[in-house]
mmCIF file with all atom_site columns, C-alpha atoms and ligand atoms in Angstrom:
data_model
loop_
_atom_site.group_PDB
_atom_site.id
_atom_site.type_symbol
_atom_site.label_atom_id
_atom_site.label_alt_id
_atom_site.label_comp_id
_atom_site.label_asym_id
_atom_site.label_entity_id
_atom_site.label_seq_id
_atom_site.pdbx_PDB_ins_code
_atom_site.Cartn_x
_atom_site.Cartn_y
_atom_site.Cartn_z
_atom_site.occupancy
_atom_site.B_iso_or_equiv
_atom_site.pdbx_formal_charge
_atom_site.auth_seq_id
_atom_site.auth_comp_id
_atom_site.auth_asym_id
_atom_site.auth_atom_id
_atom_site.pdbx_PDB_model_num
ATOM   1   C CA  . UNK K 1 1   ? -1.228 -8.927  30.157 1.00 94.00 ? 11  UNK K CA  1
ATOM   2   C CA  . UNK K 1 2   ? -0.747 -11.719 32.713 1.00 97.00 ? 12  UNK K CA  1
ATOM   3   C CA  . UNK K 1 3   ? 2.673  -13.255 32.154 1.00 98.00 ? 13  UNK K CA  1
ATOM   4   C CA  . UNK K 1 4   ? 4.092  -16.268 34.017 1.00 98.00 ? 14  UNK K CA  1
ATOM   5   C CA  . UNK K 1 5   ? 7.597  -17.722 33.946 1.00 98.00 ? 15  UNK K CA  1
ATOM   6   C CA  . UNK K 1 6   ? 8.063  -21.516 34.050 1.00 98.00 ? 16  UNK K CA  1
ATOM   7   C CA  . UNK K 1 7   ? 11.742 -22.049 34.908 1.00 98.00 ? 17  UNK K CA  1
ATOM   8   C CA  . UNK K 1 8   ? 13.667 -25.309 34.910 1.00 97.00 ? 18  UNK K CA  1
ATOM   9   C CA  . UNK K 1 9   ? 16.563 -27.255 33.467 1.00 97.00 ? 19  UNK K CA  1
ATOM   10  C CA  . UNK K 1 10  ? 14.310 -29.150 31.010 1.00 98.00 ? 20  UNK K CA  1
ATOM   11  C CA  . UNK K 1 11  ? 17.184 -31.551 30.230 1.00 97.00 ? 21  UNK K CA  1
ATOM   12  C CA  . UNK K 1 12  ? 15.079 -32.753 28.510 1.00 98.00 ? 22  UNK K CA  1
ATOM   13  C CA  . UNK K 1 13  ? 11.430 -31.649 28.568 1.00 98.00 ? 23  UNK K CA  1
ATOM   14  C CA  . UNK K 1 14  ? 9.147  -34.554 29.514 1.00 98.00 ? 24  UNK K CA  1
ATOM   15  C CA  . UNK K 1 15  ? 5.410  -35.246 29.279 1.00 97.00 ? 25  UNK K CA  1
ATOM   16  C CA  . UNK K 1 16  ? 5.336  -34.180 32.941 1.00 97.00 ? 26  UNK K CA  1
ATOM   17  C CA  . UNK K 1 17  ? 6.366  -30.660 31.936 1.00 98.00 ? 27  UNK K CA  1
ATOM   18  C CA  . UNK K 1 18  ? 3.863  -30.659 29.056 1.00 98.00 ? 28  UNK K CA  1
ATOM   19  C CA  . UNK K 1 19  ? 1.147  -31.602 31.562 1.00 97.00 ? 29  UNK K CA  1
ATOM   20  C CA  . UNK K 1 20  ? 1.990  -28.541 33.698 1.00 97.00 ? 30  UNK K CA  1
ATOM   21  C CA  . UNK K 1 21  ? 2.093  -26.293 30.614 1.00 98.00 ? 31  UNK K CA  1
ATOM   22  C CA  . UNK K 1 22  ? -1.254 -27.510 29.281 1.00 97.00 ? 32  UNK K CA  1
ATOM   23  C CA  . UNK K 1 23  ? -2.852 -26.771 32.645 1.00 97.00 ? 33  UNK K CA  1
ATOM   24  C CA  . UNK K 1 24  ? -1.300 -23.327 33.103 1.00 97.00 ? 34  UNK K CA  1
ATOM   25  C CA  . UNK K 1 25  ? -1.503 -22.024 29.544 1.00 97.00 ? 35  UNK K CA  1
ATOM   26  C CA  . UNK K 1 26  ? -5.237 -21.536 30.153 1.00 95.00 ? 36  UNK K CA  1
ATOM   27  C CA  . UNK K 1 27  ? -4.571 -19.411 33.237 1.00 97.00 ? 37  UNK K CA  1
ATOM   28  C CA  . UNK K 1 28  ? -2.135 -16.864 31.791 1.00 98.00 ? 38  UNK K CA  1
ATOM   29  C CA  . UNK K 1 29  ? -1.955 -14.719 28.654 1.00 98.00 ? 39  UNK K CA  1
ATOM   30  C CA  . UNK K 1 30  ? 1.653  -15.707 28.094 1.00 98.00 ? 40  UNK K CA  1
ATOM   31  C CA  . UNK K 1 31  ? 4.000  -18.288 29.581 1.00 98.00 ? 41  UNK K CA  1
ATOM   32  C CA  . UNK K 1 32  ? 7.731  -17.867 29.184 1.00 98.00 ? 42  UNK K CA  1
ATOM   33  C CA  . UNK K 1 33  ? 9.585  -21.156 29.567 1.00 98.00 ? 43  UNK K CA  1
ATOM   34  C CA  . UNK K 1 34  ? 12.971 -20.169 30.985 1.00 98.00 ? 44  UNK K CA  1
ATOM   35  C CA  . UNK K 1 35  ? 15.568 -22.836 30.244 1.00 98.00 ? 45  UNK K CA  1
ATOM   36  C CA  . UNK K 1 36  ? 18.154 -22.521 32.964 1.00 95.00 ? 46  UNK K CA  1
ATOM   37  C CA  . UNK K 1 37  ? 21.753 -23.632 33.012 1.00 88.00 ? 47  UNK K CA  1
ATOM   38  C CA  . UNK K 1 38  ? 21.840 -25.287 36.448 1.00 84.00 ? 48  UNK K CA  1
ATOM   39  C CA  . UNK K 1 39  ? 25.485 -25.334 37.535 1.00 84.00 ? 49  UNK K CA  1
ATOM   40  C CA  . UNK K 1 40  ? 24.830 -28.215 39.940 1.00 86.00 ? 50  UNK K CA  1
ATOM   41  C CA  . UNK K 1 41  ? 23.718 -30.563 37.124 1.00 85.00 ? 51  UNK K CA  1
ATOM   42  C CA  . UNK K 1 42  ? 25.647 -32.092 34.231 1.00 89.00 ? 52  UNK K CA  1
ATOM   43  C CA  . UNK K 1 43  ? 23.518 -31.538 31.151 1.00 94.00 ? 53  UNK K CA  1
ATOM   44  C CA  . UNK K 1 44  ? 23.022 -33.986 28.294 1.00 96.00 ? 54  UNK K CA  1
ATOM   45  C CA  . UNK K 1 45  ? 21.600 -31.373 25.914 1.00 97.00 ? 55  UNK K CA  1
ATOM   46  C CA  . UNK K 1 46  ? 22.880 -27.846 25.224 1.00 96.00 ? 56  UNK K CA  1
ATOM   47  C CA  . UNK K 1 47  ? 20.554 -24.950 26.073 1.00 96.00 ? 57  UNK K CA  1
ATOM   48  C CA  . UNK K 1 48  ? 19.848 -24.421 22.367 1.00 96.00 ? 58  UNK K CA  1
ATOM   49  C CA  . UNK K 1 49  ? 19.006 -28.092 21.829 1.00 97.00 ? 59  UNK K CA  1
ATOM   50  C CA  . UNK K 1 50  ? 16.628 -28.005 24.801 1.00 98.00 ? 60  UNK K CA  1
ATOM   51  C CA  . UNK K 1 51  ? 15.031 -24.801 23.518 1.00 98.00 ? 61  UNK K CA  1
ATOM   52  C CA  . UNK K 1 52  ? 14.390 -26.182 20.046 1.00 98.00 ? 62  UNK K CA  1
ATOM   53  C CA  . UNK K 1 53  ? 12.881 -29.438 21.398 1.00 98.00 ? 63  UNK K CA  1
ATOM   54  C CA  . UNK K 1 54  ? 10.595 -27.391 23.679 1.00 98.00 ? 64  UNK K CA  1
ATOM   55  C CA  . UNK K 1 55  ? 9.502  -25.120 20.816 1.00 98.00 ? 65  UNK K CA  1
ATOM   56  C CA  . UNK K 1 56  ? 8.624  -28.124 18.680 1.00 98.00 ? 66  UNK K CA  1
ATOM   57  C CA  . UNK K 1 57  ? 6.801  -29.885 21.539 1.00 98.00 ? 67  UNK K CA  1
ATOM   58  C CA  . UNK K 1 58  ? 4.661  -26.894 22.541 1.00 98.00 ? 68  UNK K CA  1
ATOM   59  C CA  . UNK K 1 59  ? 3.389  -25.915 19.080 1.00 97.00 ? 69  UNK K CA  1
ATOM   60  C CA  . UNK K 1 60  ? -0.151 -26.913 20.106 1.00 97.00 ? 70  UNK K CA  1
ATOM   61  C CA  . UNK K 1 61  ? -0.147 -24.205 22.799 1.00 97.00 ? 71  UNK K CA  1
ATOM   62  C CA  . UNK K 1 62  ? -0.386 -20.727 21.332 1.00 93.00 ? 72  UNK K CA  1
ATOM   63  C CA  . UNK K 1 63  ? 0.827  -18.582 24.228 1.00 97.00 ? 73  UNK K CA  1
ATOM   64  C CA  . UNK K 1 64  ? 4.250  -20.102 24.943 1.00 98.00 ? 74  UNK K CA  1
ATOM   65  C CA  . UNK K 1 65  ? 7.649  -18.457 24.487 1.00 98.00 ? 75  UNK K CA  1
ATOM   66  C CA  . UNK K 1 66  ? 10.968 -20.155 25.181 1.00 98.00 ? 76  UNK K CA  1
ATOM   67  C CA  . UNK K 1 67  ? 14.137 -18.394 26.338 1.00 98.00 ? 77  UNK K CA  1
ATOM   68  C CA  . UNK K 1 68  ? 17.447 -19.501 27.810 1.00 97.00 ? 78  UNK K CA  1
ATOM   69  C CA  . UNK K 1 69  ? 18.720 -17.658 30.832 1.00 93.00 ? 79  UNK K CA  1
ATOM   70  C CA  . UNK K 1 70  ? 21.420 -17.692 33.471 1.00 90.00 ? 80  UNK K CA  1
ATOM   71  C CA  . UNK K 1 71  ? 21.580 -15.648 36.635 1.00 92.00 ? 81  UNK K CA  1
ATOM   72  C CA  . UNK K 1 72  ? 19.045 -14.874 39.312 1.00 95.00 ? 82  UNK K CA  1
ATOM   73  C CA  . UNK K 1 73  ? 15.509 -16.078 38.579 1.00 97.00 ? 83  UNK K CA  1
ATOM   74  C CA  . UNK K 1 74  ? 13.950 -13.218 40.575 1.00 98.00 ? 84  UNK K CA  1
ATOM   75  C CA  . UNK K 1 75  ? 15.716 -10.596 38.423 1.00 98.00 ? 85  UNK K CA  1
ATOM   76  C CA  . UNK K 1 76  ? 14.664 -12.380 35.236 1.00 97.00 ? 86  UNK K CA  1
ATOM   77  C CA  . UNK K 1 77  ? 11.025 -12.598 36.341 1.00 98.00 ? 87  UNK K CA  1
ATOM   78  C CA  . UNK K 1 78  ? 11.025 -8.881  37.183 1.00 98.00 ? 88  UNK K CA  1
ATOM   79  C CA  . UNK K 1 79  ? 12.609 -7.959  33.849 1.00 97.00 ? 89  UNK K CA  1
ATOM   80  C CA  . UNK K 1 80  ? 9.897  -9.942  32.038 1.00 98.00 ? 90  UNK K CA  1
ATOM   81  C CA  . UNK K 1 81  ? 7.150  -8.152  33.982 1.00 98.00 ? 91  UNK K CA  1
ATOM   82  C CA  . UNK K 1 82  ? 5.740  -11.508 35.049 1.00 98.00 ? 92  UNK K CA  1
ATOM   83  C CA  . UNK K 1 83  ? 3.219  -11.829 37.865 1.00 98.00 ? 93  UNK K CA  1
ATOM   84  C CA  . UNK K 1 84  ? 3.882  -15.505 38.627 1.00 98.00 ? 94  UNK K CA  1
ATOM   85  C CA  . UNK K 1 85  ? 6.435  -18.309 38.668 1.00 98.00 ? 95  UNK K CA  1
ATOM   86  C CA  . UNK K 1 86  ? 5.038  -21.727 37.755 1.00 98.00 ? 96  UNK K CA  1
ATOM   87  C CA  . UNK K 1 87  ? 6.345  -24.890 39.407 1.00 98.00 ? 97  UNK K CA  1
ATOM   88  C CA  . UNK K 1 88  ? 5.045  -28.438 39.198 1.00 96.00 ? 98  UNK K CA  1
ATOM   89  C CA  . UNK K 1 89  ? 4.602  -30.601 42.285 1.00 96.00 ? 99  UNK K CA  1
ATOM   90  C CA  . UNK K 1 90  ? 4.780  -34.360 41.940 1.00 93.00 ? 100 UNK K CA  1
ATOM   91  C CA  . UNK K 1 91  ? 5.273  -35.713 45.458 1.00 90.00 ? 101 UNK K CA  1
ATOM   92  C CA  . UNK K 1 92  ? 5.914  -34.421 48.973 1.00 90.00 ? 102 UNK K CA  1
ATOM   93  C CA  . UNK K 1 93  ? 9.622  -34.721 48.228 1.00 89.00 ? 103 UNK K CA  1
ATOM   94  C CA  . UNK K 1 94  ? 9.254  -31.888 45.714 1.00 90.00 ? 104 UNK K CA  1
ATOM   95  C CA  . UNK K 1 95  ? 7.345  -29.802 48.245 1.00 93.00 ? 105 UNK K CA  1
ATOM   96  C CA  . UNK K 1 96  ? 10.133 -29.056 50.725 1.00 93.00 ? 106 UNK K CA  1
ATOM   97  C CA  . UNK K 1 97  ? 12.602 -27.932 48.048 1.00 94.00 ? 107 UNK K CA  1
ATOM   98  C CA  . UNK K 1 98  ? 9.926  -25.928 46.250 1.00 96.00 ? 108 UNK K CA  1
ATOM   99  C CA  . UNK K 1 99  ? 8.730  -24.227 49.429 1.00 97.00 ? 109 UNK K CA  1
ATOM   100 C CA  . UNK K 1 100 ? 12.234 -22.987 50.245 1.00 97.00 ? 110 UNK K CA  1
ATOM   101 C CA  . UNK K 1 101 ? 12.685 -21.681 46.714 1.00 97.00 ? 111 UNK K CA  1
ATOM   102 C CA  . UNK K 1 102 ? 9.266  -19.990 46.713 1.00 98.00 ? 112 UNK K CA  1
ATOM   103 C CA  . UNK K 1 103 ? 9.964  -18.317 50.069 1.00 98.00 ? 113 UNK K CA  1
ATOM   104 C CA  . UNK K 1 104 ? 13.362 -17.114 48.884 1.00 98.00 ? 114 UNK K CA  1
ATOM   105 C CA  . UNK K 1 105 ? 11.827 -15.710 45.715 1.00 98.00 ? 115 UNK K CA  1
ATOM   106 C CA  . UNK K 1 106 ? 9.069  -14.054 47.768 1.00 98.00 ? 116 UNK K CA  1
ATOM   107 C CA  . UNK K 1 107 ? 11.733 -12.111 49.669 1.00 98.00 ? 117 UNK K CA  1
ATOM   108 C CA  . UNK K 1 108 ? 13.477 -11.114 46.448 1.00 98.00 ? 118 UNK K CA  1
ATOM   109 C CA  . UNK K 1 109 ? 10.314 -10.215 44.486 1.00 98.00 ? 119 UNK K CA  1
ATOM   110 C CA  . UNK K 1 110 ? 7.361  -9.830  46.902 1.00 98.00 ? 120 UNK K CA  1
ATOM   111 C CA  . UNK K 1 111 ? 4.994  -8.792  44.113 1.00 98.00 ? 121 UNK K CA  1
ATOM   112 C CA  . UNK K 1 112 ? 5.327  -12.153 42.324 1.00 98.00 ? 122 UNK K CA  1
ATOM   113 C CA  . UNK K 1 113 ? 3.535  -15.346 43.410 1.00 98.00 ? 123 UNK K CA  1
ATOM   114 C CA  . UNK K 1 114 ? 4.816  -18.883 42.903 1.00 98.00 ? 124 UNK K CA  1
ATOM   115 C CA  . UNK K 1 115 ? 1.963  -21.017 41.592 1.00 98.00 ? 125 UNK K CA  1
ATOM   116 C CA  . UNK K 1 116 ? 2.194  -24.764 42.257 1.00 97.00 ? 126 UNK K CA  1
ATOM   117 C CA  . UNK K 1 117 ? 0.439  -27.152 39.925 1.00 97.00 ? 127 UNK K CA  1
ATOM   118 C CA  . UNK K 1 118 ? -0.126 -30.738 41.019 1.00 96.00 ? 128 UNK K CA  1
ATOM   119 C CA  . UNK K 1 119 ? 1.116  -33.205 38.417 1.00 95.00 ? 129 UNK K CA  1
ATOM   120 C CA  . UNK K 1 120 ? -1.368 -35.586 36.836 1.00 95.00 ? 130 UNK K CA  1
ATOM   121 C CA  . UNK K 1 121 ? -1.037 -38.914 38.708 1.00 93.00 ? 131 UNK K CA  1
ATOM   122 C CA  . UNK K 1 122 ? 0.300  -40.740 35.651 1.00 93.00 ? 132 UNK K CA  1
ATOM   123 C CA  . UNK K 1 123 ? 3.294  -38.368 35.565 1.00 91.00 ? 133 UNK K CA  1
ATOM   124 C CA  . UNK K 1 124 ? 4.357  -38.278 39.194 1.00 93.00 ? 134 UNK K CA  1
ATOM   125 C CA  . UNK K 1 125 ? 7.234  -40.699 38.667 1.00 95.00 ? 135 UNK K CA  1
ATOM   126 C CA  . UNK K 1 126 ? 8.592  -38.923 35.573 1.00 96.00 ? 136 UNK K CA  1
ATOM   127 C CA  . UNK K 1 127 ? 11.846 -36.972 35.843 1.00 96.00 ? 137 UNK K CA  1
ATOM   128 C CA  . UNK K 1 128 ? 14.347 -35.762 33.282 1.00 97.00 ? 138 UNK K CA  1
ATOM   129 C CA  . UNK K 1 129 ? 17.184 -37.772 34.804 1.00 96.00 ? 139 UNK K CA  1
ATOM   130 C CA  . UNK K 1 130 ? 15.057 -40.932 34.966 1.00 97.00 ? 140 UNK K CA  1
ATOM   131 C CA  . UNK K 1 131 ? 14.181 -40.546 31.296 1.00 98.00 ? 141 UNK K CA  1
ATOM   132 C CA  . UNK K 1 132 ? 17.831 -39.924 30.352 1.00 97.00 ? 142 UNK K CA  1
ATOM   133 C CA  . UNK K 1 133 ? 19.112 -42.887 32.346 1.00 96.00 ? 143 UNK K CA  1
ATOM   134 C CA  . UNK K 1 134 ? 16.522 -45.277 30.924 1.00 97.00 ? 144 UNK K CA  1
ATOM   135 C CA  . UNK K 1 135 ? 17.122 -44.057 27.350 1.00 97.00 ? 145 UNK K CA  1
ATOM   136 C CA  . UNK K 1 136 ? 20.915 -44.290 27.669 1.00 95.00 ? 146 UNK K CA  1
ATOM   137 C CA  . UNK K 1 137 ? 20.538 -47.884 28.885 1.00 96.00 ? 147 UNK K CA  1
ATOM   138 C CA  . UNK K 1 138 ? 18.353 -48.809 25.921 1.00 95.00 ? 148 UNK K CA  1
ATOM   139 C CA  . UNK K 1 139 ? 14.909 -48.446 27.499 1.00 97.00 ? 149 UNK K CA  1
ATOM   140 C CA  . UNK K 1 140 ? 11.904 -47.292 25.484 1.00 97.00 ? 150 UNK K CA  1
ATOM   141 C CA  . UNK K 1 141 ? 10.917 -43.868 26.840 1.00 98.00 ? 151 UNK K CA  1
ATOM   142 C CA  . UNK K 1 142 ? 8.601  -42.930 23.971 1.00 97.00 ? 152 UNK K CA  1
ATOM   143 C CA  . UNK K 1 143 ? 5.562  -42.818 26.273 1.00 97.00 ? 153 UNK K CA  1
ATOM   144 C CA  . UNK K 1 144 ? 7.280  -40.393 28.671 1.00 98.00 ? 154 UNK K CA  1
ATOM   145 C CA  . UNK K 1 145 ? 8.463  -37.621 26.344 1.00 98.00 ? 155 UNK K CA  1
ATOM   146 C CA  . UNK K 1 146 ? 7.101  -35.719 23.326 1.00 98.00 ? 156 UNK K CA  1
ATOM   147 C CA  . UNK K 1 147 ? 8.152  -37.088 19.883 1.00 98.00 ? 157 UNK K CA  1
ATOM   148 C CA  . UNK K 1 148 ? 10.687 -34.262 19.303 1.00 98.00 ? 158 UNK K CA  1
ATOM   149 C CA  . UNK K 1 149 ? 12.437 -35.146 22.566 1.00 98.00 ? 159 UNK K CA  1
ATOM   150 C CA  . UNK K 1 150 ? 12.360 -38.858 21.757 1.00 98.00 ? 160 UNK K CA  1
ATOM   151 C CA  . UNK K 1 151 ? 14.027 -38.114 18.412 1.00 98.00 ? 161 UNK K CA  1
ATOM   152 C CA  . UNK K 1 152 ? 16.552 -35.822 20.131 1.00 98.00 ? 162 UNK K CA  1
ATOM   153 C CA  . UNK K 1 153 ? 17.421 -38.531 22.659 1.00 97.00 ? 163 UNK K CA  1
ATOM   154 C CA  . UNK K 1 154 ? 17.779 -41.173 19.939 1.00 97.00 ? 164 UNK K CA  1
ATOM   155 C CA  . UNK K 1 155 ? 20.091 -38.881 17.953 1.00 96.00 ? 165 UNK K CA  1
ATOM   156 C CA  . UNK K 1 156 ? 22.163 -37.933 21.020 1.00 96.00 ? 166 UNK K CA  1
ATOM   157 C CA  . UNK K 1 157 ? 22.641 -41.572 22.016 1.00 94.00 ? 167 UNK K CA  1
ATOM   158 C CA  . UNK K 1 158 ? 23.712 -42.439 18.446 1.00 92.00 ? 168 UNK K CA  1
ATOM   159 C CA  . UNK K 1 159 ? 26.321 -39.634 18.542 1.00 92.00 ? 169 UNK K CA  1
ATOM   160 C CA  . UNK K 1 160 ? 27.671 -40.885 21.870 1.00 87.00 ? 170 UNK K CA  1
ATOM   161 C CA  . UNK K 1 161 ? 28.358 -44.403 20.544 1.00 75.00 ? 171 UNK K CA  1
HETATM 162 N N1  . COA W 2 .   ? 7.093  -33.464 35.520 1.00 51.53 ? 224 COA W N1  1
HETATM 163 C C1  . COA W 2 .   ? 8.245  -34.093 35.284 1.00 51.53 ? 224 COA W C1  1
HETATM 164 N N2  . COA W 2 .   ? 9.402  -33.756 35.865 1.00 51.53 ? 224 COA W N2  1
HETATM 165 C C2  . COA W 2 .   ? 9.370  -32.735 36.717 1.00 51.53 ? 224 COA W C2  1
HETATM 166 C C3  . COA W 2 .   ? 8.206  -32.038 37.017 1.00 51.53 ? 224 COA W C3  1
HETATM 167 C C4  . COA W 2 .   ? 7.017  -32.438 36.374 1.00 51.53 ? 224 COA W C4  1
HETATM 168 N N3  . COA W 2 .   ? 5.871  -31.844 36.608 1.00 51.53 ? 224 COA W N3  1
HETATM 169 N N4  . COA W 2 .   ? 8.495  -31.089 37.921 1.00 51.53 ? 224 COA W N4  1
HETATM 170 C C5  . COA W 2 .   ? 9.789  -31.193 38.173 1.00 51.53 ? 224 COA W C5  1
HETATM 171 N N5  . COA W 2 .   ? 10.328 -32.187 37.449 1.00 51.53 ? 224 COA W N5  1
HETATM 172 C C6  . COA W 2 .   ? 11.690 -32.703 37.507 1.00 51.53 ? 224 COA W C6  1
HETATM 173 C C7  . COA W 2 .   ? 12.591 -32.209 36.444 1.00 51.53 ? 224 COA W C7  1
HETATM 174 O O1  . COA W 2 .   ? 12.525 -33.050 35.317 1.00 51.53 ? 224 COA W O1  1
HETATM 175 C C8  . COA W 2 .   ? 13.923 -32.264 37.133 1.00 51.53 ? 224 COA W C8  1
HETATM 176 O O2  . COA W 2 .   ? 14.402 -33.591 37.046 1.00 51.53 ? 224 COA W O2  1
HETATM 177 P P1  . COA W 2 .   ? 15.960 -33.924 37.172 1.00 51.53 ? 224 COA W P1  1
HETATM 178 O O3  . COA W 2 .   ? 16.406 -33.452 38.516 1.00 51.53 ? 224 COA W O3  1
HETATM 179 O O4  . COA W 2 .   ? 15.962 -35.370 37.023 1.00 51.53 ? 224 COA W O4  1
HETATM 180 O O5  . COA W 2 .   ? 16.662 -33.180 36.078 1.00 51.53 ? 224 COA W O5  1
HETATM 181 C C9  . COA W 2 .   ? 13.593 -31.981 38.587 1.00 51.53 ? 224 COA W C9  1
HETATM 182 O O6  . COA W 2 .   ? 12.239 -32.260 38.718 1.00 51.53 ? 224 COA W O6  1
HETATM 183 C C10 . COA W 2 .   ? 13.750 -30.574 39.050 1.00 51.53 ? 224 COA W C10 1
HETATM 184 O O7  . COA W 2 .   ? 14.297 -29.823 38.069 1.00 51.53 ? 224 COA W O7  1
HETATM 185 P P2  . COA W 2 .   ? 13.812 -28.421 37.525 1.00 51.53 ? 224 COA W P2  1
HETATM 186 O O8  . COA W 2 .   ? 12.358 -28.228 37.637 1.00 51.53 ? 224 COA W O8  1
HETATM 187 O O9  . COA W 2 .   ? 14.378 -28.269 36.174 1.00 51.53 ? 224 COA W O9  1
HETATM 188 O O10 . COA W 2 .   ? 14.419 -27.483 38.522 1.00 51.53 ? 224 COA W O10 1
HETATM 189 P P3  . COA W 2 .   ? 15.908 -27.323 38.929 1.00 51.53 ? 224 COA W P3  1
HETATM 190 O O11 . COA W 2 .   ? 15.976 -27.808 40.315 1.00 51.53 ? 224 COA W O11 1
HETATM 191 O O12 . COA W 2 .   ? 16.893 -27.844 37.942 1.00 51.53 ? 224 COA W O12 1
HETATM 192 O O13 . COA W 2 .   ? 16.047 -25.764 38.851 1.00 51.53 ? 224 COA W O13 1
HETATM 193 C C11 . COA W 2 .   ? 15.350 -23.508 39.040 1.00 51.53 ? 224 COA W C11 1
HETATM 194 C C12 . COA W 2 .   ? 15.128 -24.952 39.431 1.00 51.53 ? 224 COA W C12 1
HETATM 195 C C13 . COA W 2 .   ? 15.866 -23.379 37.652 1.00 51.53 ? 224 COA W C13 1
HETATM 196 C C14 . COA W 2 .   ? 14.005 -22.852 39.118 1.00 51.53 ? 224 COA W C14 1
HETATM 197 C C15 . COA W 2 .   ? 16.304 -22.887 40.077 1.00 51.53 ? 224 COA W C15 1
HETATM 198 O O14 . COA W 2 .   ? 17.507 -23.629 40.090 1.00 51.53 ? 224 COA W O14 1
HETATM 199 C C16 . COA W 2 .   ? 16.600 -21.446 39.783 1.00 51.53 ? 224 COA W C16 1
HETATM 200 O O15 . COA W 2 .   ? 15.790 -20.604 40.034 1.00 51.53 ? 224 COA W O15 1
HETATM 201 N N6  . COA W 2 .   ? 17.802 -21.147 39.254 1.00 51.53 ? 224 COA W N6  1
HETATM 202 C C17 . COA W 2 .   ? 18.225 -19.787 38.950 1.00 51.53 ? 224 COA W C17 1
HETATM 203 C C18 . COA W 2 .   ? 19.192 -19.240 40.009 1.00 51.53 ? 224 COA W C18 1
HETATM 204 C C19 . COA W 2 .   ? 18.429 -18.664 41.178 1.00 51.53 ? 224 COA W C19 1
HETATM 205 O O16 . COA W 2 .   ? 17.695 -17.703 41.060 1.00 51.53 ? 224 COA W O16 1
HETATM 206 N N7  . COA W 2 .   ? 18.626 -19.272 42.329 1.00 51.53 ? 224 COA W N7  1
HETATM 207 C C20 . COA W 2 .   ? 17.936 -18.908 43.527 1.00 51.53 ? 224 COA W C20 1
HETATM 208 C C21 . COA W 2 .   ? 16.640 -19.661 43.618 1.00 51.53 ? 224 COA W C21 1
HETATM 209 S S1  . COA W 2 .   ? 15.721 -19.212 45.048 1.00 51.53 ? 224 COA W S1  1
#
């Protein structure tokens, strides 16, 4: 079975992430979305909230699992018996950061490849923080995120008021 891990903060999942998942779900038998607690970022949603929005938004793909994890990505990928790490590339700005991470992971787990998927052009400007900022300031982000995430954002903003 060919398993790939798609790691990220997903705070929250956007249509950009869905784009990458729709492209890669055809290439692997199973994709594990690993929702990571990134200590360098202040999260809006808890890991469990992110996980449940992802589960709801990926129902149309039948080979997706969602897990939360903390720790070293390389160890997690090995434990899951995955053969690949999936990362999306939007612009050249992503490339430098991604290349360093891929090279580091190659040293830690040489048997695993990082697969880069080029984002569809309509999504290259989409980021989780952009979506959060616009939504918090009253912007309509419904075209940038799946409905479950839009509802989650609306609810979160209501709670914060
Ligand atoms: N569409 C839309 N947005 C995209 C995207 C796409 N195709 N690809 C990336 N992004 C955005 C994300 O929304 C996110 O936006 P934000 O910064 O506004 O939140 C940003 O690009 C990058 O975030 P993400 O993909 O979630 O990665 P990250 O930088 O938060 O974390 C990990 C990357 C989780 C893979 C990395 O931190 C990790 O491996 N952590 C585990 C610890 C470890 O092993 N460290 C050593 C690594 S070598």
